[in-house]
Amino acid sequence: NVSASTATSVSQDKLLGGLLSAAFDESSCQSRYKSNLYRKPSPFPLSPYLAQKLRKYEAYHKKCGPGTKRYRRAVKQLKAGRNADNSECKYVVWFPCNGLGNRMLTIASTFLYALLTDRVLLMHVSAEQEGLFCEPFPGSSWVLPGNFPQNNPHKLHIGAPESYANMLKSNVVRNDVDPSSVPASSLPAYVYLHVEQFQLKLSDNVFCDEDQVMLGKFNWMILKSDSYFAPALFLTPMFEAELAKMFPQKEAVFHHLGRYLFHPTNRVWGIIRRYYEAYLARVDEKIGFQIRIFPEKPIKFENMYDQLMRCVREQRLLPELGTAELPTTNATADAGNGNGKVRAVLIASLYSGYYEKIRGMYYESPTKNGEIVAVFQPSHEEQQQYTSNEHNQKALAEIYLLSYCDKITMSAWSTFGYVAYSFAGVKPWILLRPDWNRETSDVACVRSTSVEPCLHSSPILGCRAKRDVDVAAVKPYVRHCEDVGFGLKLF
Ligand code: GDP
């Protein structure tokens, strides 16, 4: 039956080859179905195994999520300070840290961890993050209910006695016994997993088999992270085989999980859609420039602008400028009509200077080949405001708009940029950060080898054998990042 099979393939396309669940009402979250129409098809086929795993997870989340009997029972145990044996449902509760890009990377990492360890992912949604994302799991919610007993983010820090590393130090959890022999009911009611970097390293005793067996016994885990720790899960031996089945192409981890989890709400989607339709929908090529200046490494405007222009020239990202047209013959005008091609440059930056200069350049002079270059910047917020909801809506909209670009050039170290290129499935050009003692970088930009984000803080993998190894040297699927030499990236 031809029409039936056509219908199936259309709906499969809409659901990104089975990545998305068919169980949602479309109008409640339009971006889920519309956003990908603004992009080229994904270059990374989805493994049927991952699709299956997601459907199983959704059923589990529905069974154990907020509002269910099982959830109420689990919270009751937590309040009573008990960690029951053989619990049917286990949870990992994500707490926020840093800006939106960081948060999206850590939510995706925590979700991957939840998939690998059979936990339900719940999110502590702070006011500034409210109303940004649609619910990703049908028939349930990933929002941590307000009456959750351990709801105080200030208790979550490296020194917290409930942190797993501190439990090991204080012998609440023993390091010298076979973890599989420890009864769950002998453990505290929850564990805090601190996956925040300390001096650009993630703690030991997290990405190790024995520790994971022990951690698996806690029914409640609270996790806070500032790092894209998904690559570290690939370095944990017990997860390796499962991950290989889920991600035959390892560089597509965030690409798939991000497209599965994050869907801007209709309100944010309105911003994205209006901007896209007004400025980007009808151009021949879209090039995104994301310029991020970090307070810990300030770079002067002139130096950053010069580096961006060097990158543009060296990589031939934009047409060269010609000399101003003379009011002469038709022949001159015809020679460079560029076939009417229009290239859009989309600039994401807190400041308007880059936009002003690049726009001015293509306003005052023609291009050599006659192509038209149109330059746009959706907002320039000047200041980073972690706690403003409106500011975050714009940030999210810009991450999405960047992710519709055919080519992306981004600032080194920026998780904002990582999310955008990874959604797009496009390898970006990275504007390298000058060395700590220099104001400029000799190399303007390098092409990323992968569409995966970079983990800035490599894990210490001493584990119980206390061997520290350079994993990039021994694992064929991780590399050091182009922009963060000691960072790690799947490829
Ligand atoms: P990172 O600090 O570059 O790794 O990215 P984060 O997203 O974690 O934090 C930076 C925050 O600053 C963003 O979430 C935004 O709130 C803000 N920000 C930085 N660059 C831009 C930009 O180009 N546009 C907008 N709207 N906000 C930005």
Short mmCIF file of C-alpha atoms and ligand atoms in Angstrom, two decimals:
data_model
loop_
_atom_site.label_atom_id
_atom_site.label_comp_id
_atom_site.label_asym_id
_atom_site.label_seq_id
_atom_site.Cartn_x
_atom_site.Cartn_y
_atom_site.Cartn_z
CA ASN A 1 0.00 0.00 0.00
CA VAL A 2 1.90 3.00 -1.34
CA SER A 3 -0.01 5.74 0.45
CA ALA A 4 0.31 4.03 3.82
CA SER A 5 4.07 3.65 3.43
CA THR A 6 4.41 7.28 2.32
CA ALA A 7 2.43 8.37 5.35
CA THR A 8 4.70 6.32 7.61
CA SER A 9 7.84 7.79 6.14
CA VAL A 10 6.48 11.32 6.51
CA SER A 11 5.62 10.79 10.15
CA GLN A 12 8.97 9.05 10.70
CA ASP A 13 10.69 12.13 9.24
CA LYS A 14 8.74 14.36 11.54
CA LEU A 15 9.79 12.23 14.47
CA LEU A 16 13.41 12.35 13.29
CA GLY A 17 13.56 8.70 12.30
CA GLY A 18 12.09 7.54 15.61
CA LEU A 19 14.11 9.78 17.91
CA LEU A 20 10.98 11.59 19.09
CA SER A 21 7.97 9.94 20.68
CA ALA A 22 4.71 9.90 18.70
CA ALA A 23 2.70 10.30 21.91
CA PHE A 24 2.64 14.11 22.12
CA ASP A 25 0.03 16.60 21.08
CA GLU A 26 1.71 18.70 18.39
CA SER A 27 0.22 22.07 19.24
CA SER A 28 1.45 22.01 22.83
CA CYS A 29 5.06 22.23 21.65
CA GLN A 30 5.40 23.27 18.04
CA SER A 31 9.18 23.43 18.00
CA ARG A 32 9.37 19.66 18.50
CA TYR A 33 8.10 19.18 14.94
CA LYS A 34 9.02 22.46 13.25
CA SER A 35 12.52 23.25 14.40
CA ASN A 36 14.23 20.58 12.37
CA LEU A 37 12.59 21.79 9.18
CA TYR A 38 14.93 24.78 9.42
CA ARG A 39 17.96 22.51 9.29
CA LYS A 40 19.49 20.17 6.77
CA PRO A 41 18.72 16.51 7.57
CA SER A 42 20.94 15.07 10.26
CA PRO A 43 24.13 13.51 8.90
CA PHE A 44 24.05 10.98 11.76
CA PRO A 45 21.63 8.05 11.40
CA LEU A 46 19.89 7.12 14.63
CA SER A 47 20.53 3.67 15.99
CA PRO A 48 17.25 1.73 16.35
CA TYR A 49 18.63 0.55 19.69
CA LEU A 50 18.74 4.13 21.00
CA ALA A 51 15.18 4.76 19.81
CA GLN A 52 14.04 1.63 21.62
CA LYS A 53 15.91 2.63 24.74
CA LEU A 54 14.22 6.04 24.72
CA ARG A 55 10.75 4.49 24.43
CA LYS A 56 11.54 2.18 27.36
CA TYR A 57 12.81 5.12 29.38
CA GLU A 58 9.63 7.09 28.66
CA ALA A 59 7.51 4.22 29.99
CA TYR A 60 9.68 4.02 33.10
CA HIS A 61 9.49 7.78 33.66
CA LYS A 62 5.71 7.65 33.34
CA LYS A 63 5.54 4.79 35.81
CA CYS A 64 7.79 6.41 38.45
CA GLY A 65 7.59 10.15 37.73
CA PRO A 66 5.97 12.92 39.78
CA GLY A 67 2.29 12.41 40.53
CA THR A 68 2.56 8.62 40.73
CA LYS A 69 2.10 6.37 43.76
CA ARG A 70 5.63 5.13 43.31
CA TYR A 71 7.04 8.64 43.38
CA ARG A 72 5.15 9.46 46.57
CA ARG A 73 6.41 6.28 48.18
CA ALA A 74 10.01 7.02 47.19
CA VAL A 75 9.77 10.58 48.60
CA LYS A 76 8.30 9.20 51.81
CA GLN A 77 11.31 6.89 52.19
CA LEU A 78 13.65 9.78 51.54
CA LYS A 79 11.93 11.91 54.19
CA ALA A 80 12.15 9.05 56.63
CA GLY A 81 15.89 8.75 55.94
CA ARG A 82 15.58 5.20 54.58
CA ASN A 83 17.19 3.68 51.50
CA ALA A 84 14.97 0.69 50.76
CA ASP A 85 16.27 -2.59 49.31
CA ASN A 86 14.99 -3.60 45.86
CA SER A 87 13.31 -0.34 45.10
CA GLU A 88 11.28 -0.34 41.89
CA CYS A 89 12.13 3.24 40.97
CA LYS A 90 15.38 5.15 41.26
CA TYR A 91 15.94 8.82 40.66
CA VAL A 92 18.62 11.29 39.72
CA VAL A 93 17.80 14.89 40.50
CA TRP A 94 19.65 17.53 38.47
CA PHE A 95 20.51 20.89 40.00
CA PRO A 96 21.54 23.89 37.87
CA CYS A 97 24.94 25.49 37.64
CA ASN A 98 26.19 28.36 35.40
CA GLY A 99 24.64 29.63 32.15
CA LEU A 100 22.23 28.08 29.72
CA GLY A 101 24.79 26.37 27.50
CA ASN A 102 26.39 24.71 30.51
CA ARG A 103 23.01 23.66 31.79
CA MET A 104 21.94 22.07 28.52
CA LEU A 105 25.19 20.10 28.36
CA THR A 106 24.85 18.88 31.94
CA ILE A 107 21.15 18.00 31.57
CA ALA A 108 22.02 15.88 28.52
CA SER A 109 24.92 14.23 30.39
CA THR A 110 22.69 13.53 33.39
CA PHE A 111 20.02 12.08 31.12
CA LEU A 112 22.58 9.79 29.51
CA TYR A 113 23.66 8.73 32.98
CA ALA A 114 20.01 8.10 33.89
CA LEU A 115 19.59 5.91 30.80
CA LEU A 116 22.67 3.89 31.70
CA THR A 117 21.78 3.42 35.35
CA ASP A 118 17.98 3.08 35.18
CA ARG A 119 17.14 6.26 36.97
CA VAL A 120 14.34 8.73 36.41
CA LEU A 121 15.69 12.19 35.58
CA LEU A 122 14.11 15.08 37.47
CA MET A 123 15.13 18.72 37.19
CA HIS A 124 15.21 21.45 39.76
CA VAL A 125 13.81 24.27 37.61
CA SER A 126 14.76 27.67 38.95
CA ALA A 127 12.78 30.82 38.09
CA GLU A 128 15.19 31.87 35.36
CA GLN A 129 14.74 28.55 33.59
CA GLU A 130 10.96 28.35 33.88
CA GLY A 131 9.03 28.18 30.63
CA LEU A 132 12.08 27.65 28.42
CA PHE A 133 11.70 23.99 27.51
CA CYS A 134 8.74 21.73 26.77
CA GLU A 135 8.34 18.51 28.69
CA PRO A 136 10.38 15.86 26.88
CA PHE A 137 8.73 12.72 28.29
CA PRO A 138 5.11 12.02 27.28
CA GLY A 139 2.42 11.71 29.91
CA SER A 140 4.68 12.84 32.74
CA SER A 141 6.94 15.65 33.91
CA TRP A 142 10.66 16.06 34.43
CA VAL A 143 10.16 19.01 36.77
CA LEU A 144 11.06 18.27 40.37
CA PRO A 145 7.96 18.99 42.48
CA GLY A 146 8.32 21.97 44.80
CA ASN A 147 7.80 19.93 47.94
CA PHE A 148 10.88 17.78 47.34
CA PRO A 149 12.61 17.49 50.72
CA GLN A 150 16.23 18.12 49.64
CA ASN A 151 15.48 21.26 47.72
CA ASN A 152 18.24 23.55 48.93
CA PRO A 153 20.86 24.18 46.22
CA HIS A 154 23.20 25.83 48.74
CA LYS A 155 23.81 22.47 50.39
CA LEU A 156 25.33 21.13 47.21
CA HIS A 157 29.03 21.83 47.22
CA ILE A 158 32.32 19.98 47.29
CA GLY A 159 32.36 19.87 51.10
CA ALA A 160 28.82 18.51 51.56
CA PRO A 161 28.91 15.49 53.90
CA GLU A 162 26.35 13.76 51.63
CA SER A 163 28.71 13.90 48.67
CA TYR A 164 29.89 10.48 47.62
CA ALA A 165 33.56 11.45 47.82
CA ASN A 166 33.03 12.68 51.39
CA MET A 167 31.06 9.57 52.32
CA LEU A 168 34.09 7.56 51.25
CA LYS A 169 36.38 9.75 53.34
CA SER A 170 34.19 9.52 56.42
CA ASN A 171 33.67 5.77 55.94
CA VAL A 172 29.90 6.12 55.61
CA VAL A 173 30.58 4.17 52.46
CA ARG A 174 33.47 1.72 52.67
CA ASN A 175 36.02 1.66 49.91
CA ASP A 176 37.63 -1.62 50.93
CA VAL A 177 34.69 -3.99 50.54
CA ASP A 178 33.06 -5.59 47.53
CA PRO A 179 30.35 -3.05 46.72
CA SER A 180 27.97 -5.72 45.45
CA SER A 181 27.85 -7.26 48.95
CA VAL A 182 26.63 -4.02 50.60
CA PRO A 183 22.87 -4.05 51.36
CA ALA A 184 21.08 -0.95 50.07
CA SER A 185 19.25 -0.55 53.37
CA SER A 186 22.59 0.02 55.16
CA LEU A 187 23.17 3.22 53.16
CA PRO A 188 21.91 6.77 53.68
CA ALA A 189 18.66 7.79 51.98
CA TYR A 190 20.40 9.74 49.25
CA VAL A 191 23.79 10.48 47.80
CA TYR A 192 25.04 13.73 46.33
CA LEU A 193 27.19 13.32 43.26
CA HIS A 194 29.36 16.37 42.81
CA VAL A 195 30.45 16.44 39.18
CA GLU A 196 31.69 20.00 39.27
CA GLN A 197 35.23 20.68 38.25
CA PHE A 198 37.86 21.57 40.79
CA GLN A 199 40.93 23.15 39.20
CA LEU A 200 39.66 21.92 35.85
CA LYS A 201 39.45 18.29 36.95
CA LEU A 202 36.47 16.13 37.82
CA SER A 203 36.71 14.11 40.99
CA ASP A 204 37.99 10.56 41.22
CA ASN A 205 35.60 7.80 42.35
CA VAL A 206 32.84 8.71 39.95
CA PHE A 207 33.67 7.17 36.60
CA CYS A 208 34.86 3.84 38.01
CA ASP A 209 33.10 0.47 38.02
CA GLU A 210 33.23 -0.23 41.77
CA ASP A 211 31.97 3.23 42.60
CA GLN A 212 29.18 2.97 40.07
CA VAL A 213 28.08 -0.34 41.61
CA MET A 214 27.95 1.36 45.00
CA LEU A 215 26.24 4.49 43.66
CA GLY A 216 23.67 2.27 41.95
CA LYS A 217 22.44 1.17 45.37
CA PHE A 218 21.15 4.61 46.32
CA ASN A 219 17.52 5.11 45.36
CA TRP A 220 17.96 8.87 45.33
CA MET A 221 20.88 10.65 43.79
CA ILE A 222 21.25 14.41 43.65
CA LEU A 223 23.66 15.61 41.01
CA LYS A 224 25.18 18.96 40.26
CA SER A 225 27.61 19.51 37.46
CA ASP A 226 29.16 22.31 35.46
CA SER A 227 30.72 19.98 32.89
CA TYR A 228 29.65 18.04 29.81
CA PHE A 229 30.51 14.76 31.49
CA ALA A 230 29.04 12.44 28.83
CA PRO A 231 32.54 11.61 27.47
CA ALA A 232 33.56 10.47 30.96
CA LEU A 233 30.71 7.92 30.95
CA PHE A 234 32.36 6.38 27.88
CA LEU A 235 35.49 5.95 30.00
CA THR A 236 33.66 3.94 32.65
CA PRO A 237 34.26 0.29 31.70
CA MET A 238 30.83 -1.00 32.77
CA PHE A 239 29.00 1.43 30.44
CA GLU A 240 31.14 0.87 27.37
CA ALA A 241 29.20 -1.96 25.72
CA GLU A 242 25.79 -0.34 26.20
CA LEU A 243 27.04 2.99 24.90
CA ALA A 244 28.48 1.32 21.81
CA LYS A 245 25.01 -0.03 21.00
CA MET A 246 23.32 3.31 21.63
CA PHE A 247 25.84 5.39 19.72
CA PRO A 248 27.57 3.55 16.90
CA GLN A 249 28.82 7.03 15.91
CA LYS A 250 30.21 8.46 19.09
CA GLU A 251 30.41 12.01 17.86
CA ALA A 252 26.61 12.19 17.71
CA VAL A 253 25.87 11.81 21.43
CA PHE A 254 24.79 15.36 22.19
CA HIS A 255 23.47 15.77 18.65
CA HIS A 256 20.87 13.05 19.28
CA LEU A 257 20.22 13.51 22.99
CA GLY A 258 20.00 17.29 22.62
CA ARG A 259 17.51 17.03 19.77
CA TYR A 260 15.53 14.55 21.81
CA LEU A 261 15.43 16.50 25.07
CA PHE A 262 15.33 20.18 24.24
CA HIS A 263 12.35 21.79 22.61
CA PRO A 264 11.75 25.50 23.19
CA THR A 265 8.25 26.25 24.48
CA ASN A 266 5.78 27.92 22.12
CA ARG A 267 6.66 31.30 23.57
CA VAL A 268 10.40 30.96 22.84
CA TRP A 269 9.64 29.22 19.57
CA GLY A 270 7.69 32.34 18.58
CA ILE A 271 10.86 34.42 18.94
CA ILE A 272 12.90 31.91 16.96
CA ARG A 273 10.34 31.43 14.20
CA ARG A 274 9.64 35.14 13.71
CA TYR A 275 13.33 35.93 13.45
CA TYR A 276 14.07 33.04 11.14
CA GLU A 277 11.19 33.79 8.78
CA ALA A 278 12.00 37.50 8.71
CA TYR A 279 15.75 37.30 8.09
CA LEU A 280 17.01 33.83 7.33
CA ALA A 281 14.41 31.75 5.53
CA ARG A 282 15.10 32.94 2.01
CA VAL A 283 18.88 33.26 1.89
CA ASP A 284 21.22 30.92 0.03
CA GLU A 285 23.66 30.32 2.84
CA LYS A 286 23.68 31.08 6.55
CA ILE A 287 26.91 31.64 8.45
CA GLY A 288 26.88 31.99 12.21
CA PHE A 289 29.50 33.93 14.17
CA GLN A 290 29.33 33.46 17.91
CA ILE A 291 31.60 35.79 19.82
CA ARG A 292 31.93 35.19 23.52
CA ILE A 293 34.27 37.16 25.74
CA PHE A 294 34.94 35.52 29.09
CA PRO A 295 35.67 37.59 32.18
CA GLU A 296 38.62 35.34 33.07
CA LYS A 297 40.30 36.03 29.71
CA PRO A 298 39.21 39.43 28.47
CA ILE A 299 40.17 40.12 24.86
CA LYS A 300 40.15 43.63 23.43
CA PHE A 301 37.51 44.28 20.81
CA GLU A 302 40.09 45.14 18.11
CA ASN A 303 42.01 41.93 18.74
CA MET A 304 38.92 39.74 18.66
CA TYR A 305 37.60 41.44 15.56
CA ASP A 306 40.94 41.09 13.83
CA GLN A 307 41.09 37.38 14.71
CA LEU A 308 37.57 36.81 13.38
CA MET A 309 38.43 38.56 10.11
CA ARG A 310 41.65 36.55 9.77
CA CYS A 311 39.61 33.37 10.21
CA VAL A 312 37.03 34.54 7.65
CA ARG A 313 39.78 35.30 5.12
CA GLU A 314 41.85 32.17 5.69
CA GLN A 315 38.86 29.85 5.57
CA ARG A 316 37.12 31.83 2.82
CA LEU A 317 33.92 32.04 4.83
CA LEU A 318 32.64 35.22 3.18
CA PRO A 319 33.10 36.76 -0.25
CA GLU A 320 35.99 39.20 -0.59
CA LEU A 321 35.33 42.88 -0.81
CA GLY A 322 35.77 44.61 -4.16
CA THR A 323 36.15 48.28 -4.86
CA ALA A 324 33.17 50.54 -4.89
CA GLU A 325 31.19 50.33 -8.12
CA LEU A 326 31.90 52.99 -10.65
CA PRO A 327 29.04 54.57 -12.54
CA THR A 328 30.37 53.09 -15.78
CA THR A 329 29.28 50.46 -18.22
CA ASN A 330 26.81 47.63 -17.81
CA ALA A 331 29.69 45.23 -18.34
CA THR A 332 31.15 46.01 -14.91
CA ALA A 333 27.85 45.46 -13.20
CA ASP A 334 27.18 42.19 -15.04
CA ALA A 335 30.65 40.76 -14.40
CA GLY A 336 29.99 40.32 -10.74
CA ASN A 337 26.29 39.85 -10.26
CA GLY A 338 26.92 36.82 -8.05
CA ASN A 339 23.89 35.09 -9.59
CA GLY A 340 21.82 36.97 -7.08
CA LYS A 341 23.20 34.86 -4.24
CA VAL A 342 22.56 36.15 -0.73
CA ARG A 343 24.61 35.04 2.23
CA ALA A 344 23.38 35.82 5.69
CA VAL A 345 25.74 36.35 8.58
CA LEU A 346 24.06 35.76 11.92
CA ILE A 347 25.95 37.18 14.85
CA ALA A 348 25.43 36.03 18.42
CA SER A 349 27.21 38.16 20.95
CA LEU A 350 26.46 40.17 24.06
CA TYR A 351 27.91 43.22 22.28
CA SER A 352 26.92 45.01 19.10
CA GLY A 353 30.39 46.07 17.89
CA TYR A 354 31.11 43.05 15.70
CA TYR A 355 27.78 43.38 13.97
CA GLU A 356 28.21 47.12 13.39
CA LYS A 357 31.63 46.66 11.81
CA ILE A 358 30.82 43.69 9.60
CA ARG A 359 27.53 45.15 8.46
CA GLY A 360 29.23 48.47 7.74
CA MET A 361 31.88 46.74 5.66
CA TYR A 362 29.38 45.06 3.33
CA TYR A 363 27.23 48.19 3.26
CA GLU A 364 30.02 50.46 2.11
CA SER A 365 31.67 48.11 -0.40
CA PRO A 366 30.45 45.56 -2.90
CA THR A 367 31.80 42.03 -2.95
CA LYS A 368 34.20 40.97 -5.69
CA ASN A 369 31.88 38.28 -6.99
CA GLY A 370 28.78 40.40 -6.65
CA GLU A 371 27.16 38.25 -3.98
CA ILE A 372 25.11 40.04 -1.38
CA VAL A 373 26.06 39.70 2.29
CA ALA A 374 23.31 40.50 4.79
CA VAL A 375 24.34 40.82 8.43
CA PHE A 376 22.01 40.28 11.38
CA GLN A 377 22.18 40.17 15.14
CA PRO A 378 19.06 39.29 17.12
CA SER A 379 20.06 40.94 20.42
CA HIS A 380 22.95 42.49 22.30
CA GLU A 381 22.30 42.12 25.97
CA GLU A 382 25.66 43.67 27.02
CA GLN A 383 25.68 41.82 30.35
CA GLN A 384 25.36 38.17 31.16
CA GLN A 385 22.36 37.68 33.49
CA TYR A 386 22.15 34.16 34.80
CA THR A 387 19.04 34.84 36.82
CA SER A 388 16.81 36.64 34.31
CA ASN A 389 14.17 34.58 32.61
CA GLU A 390 13.73 36.97 29.70
CA HIS A 391 17.48 37.06 29.09
CA ASN A 392 17.55 33.25 29.01
CA GLN A 393 14.71 33.15 26.48
CA LYS A 394 16.81 35.28 24.14
CA ALA A 395 19.89 33.18 24.80
CA LEU A 396 17.96 30.02 23.96
CA ALA A 397 16.50 31.60 20.83
CA GLU A 398 20.01 32.54 19.68
CA ILE A 399 21.41 29.10 20.33
CA TYR A 400 18.65 27.74 18.08
CA LEU A 401 19.13 30.40 15.38
CA LEU A 402 22.86 29.64 15.30
CA SER A 403 22.05 25.96 15.00
CA TYR A 404 20.22 26.62 11.70
CA CYS A 405 23.42 27.93 10.10
CA ASP A 406 25.24 26.01 7.39
CA LYS A 407 28.61 27.11 8.76
CA ILE A 408 29.51 28.19 12.28
CA THR A 409 32.48 30.07 13.67
CA MET A 410 32.58 30.25 17.45
CA SER A 411 34.64 31.40 20.36
CA ALA A 412 36.83 28.83 22.07
CA TRP A 413 35.58 27.45 25.39
CA SER A 414 31.95 28.48 24.93
CA THR A 415 29.30 25.92 25.86
CA PHE A 416 26.74 28.23 24.21
CA GLY A 417 28.51 27.64 20.90
CA TYR A 418 29.00 23.91 21.56
CA VAL A 419 25.26 23.38 21.93
CA ALA A 420 24.51 25.26 18.71
CA TYR A 421 26.95 23.40 16.45
CA SER A 422 26.12 20.06 17.99
CA PHE A 423 22.40 20.54 17.32
CA ALA A 424 23.27 21.53 13.78
CA GLY A 425 25.58 18.56 13.29
CA VAL A 426 28.09 20.99 11.81
CA LYS A 427 31.81 21.03 12.59
CA PRO A 428 32.61 24.60 13.57
CA TRP A 429 35.66 26.77 13.12
CA ILE A 430 36.90 27.59 16.59
CA LEU A 431 38.50 30.97 17.28
CA LEU A 432 41.35 29.95 19.54
CA ARG A 433 41.91 31.70 22.85
CA PRO A 434 45.27 33.50 23.15
CA ASP A 435 47.75 31.86 25.55
CA TRP A 436 47.39 33.09 29.12
CA ASN A 437 50.28 35.53 28.79
CA ARG A 438 49.31 36.88 25.36
CA GLU A 439 46.69 39.23 23.99
CA THR A 440 46.34 37.66 20.56
CA SER A 441 46.39 34.18 19.09
CA ASP A 442 48.77 33.43 16.22
CA VAL A 443 46.36 30.87 14.80
CA ALA A 444 43.04 32.56 14.10
CA CYS A 445 40.84 29.47 14.00
CA VAL A 446 40.86 25.71 13.54
CA ARG A 447 38.16 23.35 12.32
CA SER A 448 36.74 21.05 14.96
CA THR A 449 37.21 17.35 14.26
CA SER A 450 33.84 16.45 15.71
CA VAL A 451 30.36 17.81 16.35
CA GLU A 452 30.57 16.76 20.00
CA PRO A 453 30.97 19.36 22.75
CA CYS A 454 34.21 19.41 24.71
CA LEU A 455 34.49 18.24 28.31
CA HIS A 456 36.68 20.98 29.80
CA SER A 457 37.66 19.17 32.94
CA SER A 458 38.92 15.68 32.35
CA PRO A 459 38.02 13.14 35.02
CA ILE A 460 40.61 11.70 37.34
CA LEU A 461 40.40 8.00 36.58
CA GLY A 462 42.63 6.67 39.33
CA CYS A 463 39.80 4.51 40.64
CA ARG A 464 40.83 1.90 43.13
CA ALA A 465 43.88 0.81 41.19
CA LYS A 466 45.15 4.41 41.51
CA ARG A 467 46.51 4.62 38.01
CA ASP A 468 46.19 7.93 36.25
CA VAL A 469 46.29 7.62 32.48
CA ASP A 470 45.88 9.96 29.57
CA VAL A 471 42.69 8.46 28.20
CA ALA A 472 43.05 10.26 24.89
CA ALA A 473 46.17 8.17 24.34
CA VAL A 474 44.49 4.84 25.04
CA LYS A 475 40.86 5.18 23.91
CA PRO A 476 40.46 5.41 20.15
CA TYR A 477 37.26 7.47 20.39
CA VAL A 478 38.36 10.39 22.57
CA ARG A 479 40.68 13.22 21.68
CA HIS A 480 41.89 16.35 23.33
CA CYS A 481 39.83 19.33 22.21
CA GLU A 482 41.06 21.89 19.69
CA ASP A 483 40.23 24.77 22.01
CA VAL A 484 40.96 23.22 25.41
CA GLY A 485 44.17 21.24 25.18
CA PHE A 486 43.56 19.12 28.27
CA GLY A 487 39.81 18.74 27.59
CA LEU A 488 38.27 15.63 26.06
CA LYS A 489 35.95 15.18 23.15
CA LEU A 490 34.34 12.14 21.57
CA PHE A 491 34.76 11.85 17.84
P1 GDP B 1 29.44 29.91 28.08
O1 GDP B 1 29.66 30.70 29.34
O2 GDP B 1 29.86 30.63 26.84
O3 GDP B 1 30.03 28.55 28.18
O4 GDP B 1 27.86 29.72 27.87
P2 GDP B 1 26.64 29.71 28.88
O5 GDP B 1 25.41 29.67 28.02
O6 GDP B 1 26.78 28.64 29.89
O7 GDP B 1 26.69 31.09 29.66
C1 GDP B 1 26.72 32.30 29.02
C2 GDP B 1 25.43 33.07 29.19
O8 GDP B 1 25.65 34.43 28.84
C3 GDP B 1 24.32 32.60 28.26
O9 GDP B 1 23.55 31.57 28.79
C4 GDP B 1 23.54 33.86 28.06
O10 GDP B 1 22.74 34.08 29.18
C5 GDP B 1 24.63 34.90 28.00
N1 GDP B 1 25.15 35.03 26.63
C6 GDP B 1 26.42 34.80 26.21
N2 GDP B 1 26.54 35.02 24.88
C7 GDP B 1 25.32 35.40 24.45
C8 GDP B 1 24.79 35.74 23.17
O11 GDP B 1 25.47 35.76 22.15
N3 GDP B 1 23.47 36.06 23.12
C9 GDP B 1 22.67 36.05 24.22
N4 GDP B 1 21.38 36.37 24.09
N5 GDP B 1 23.14 35.72 25.44
C10 GDP B 1 24.43 35.39 25.56
#
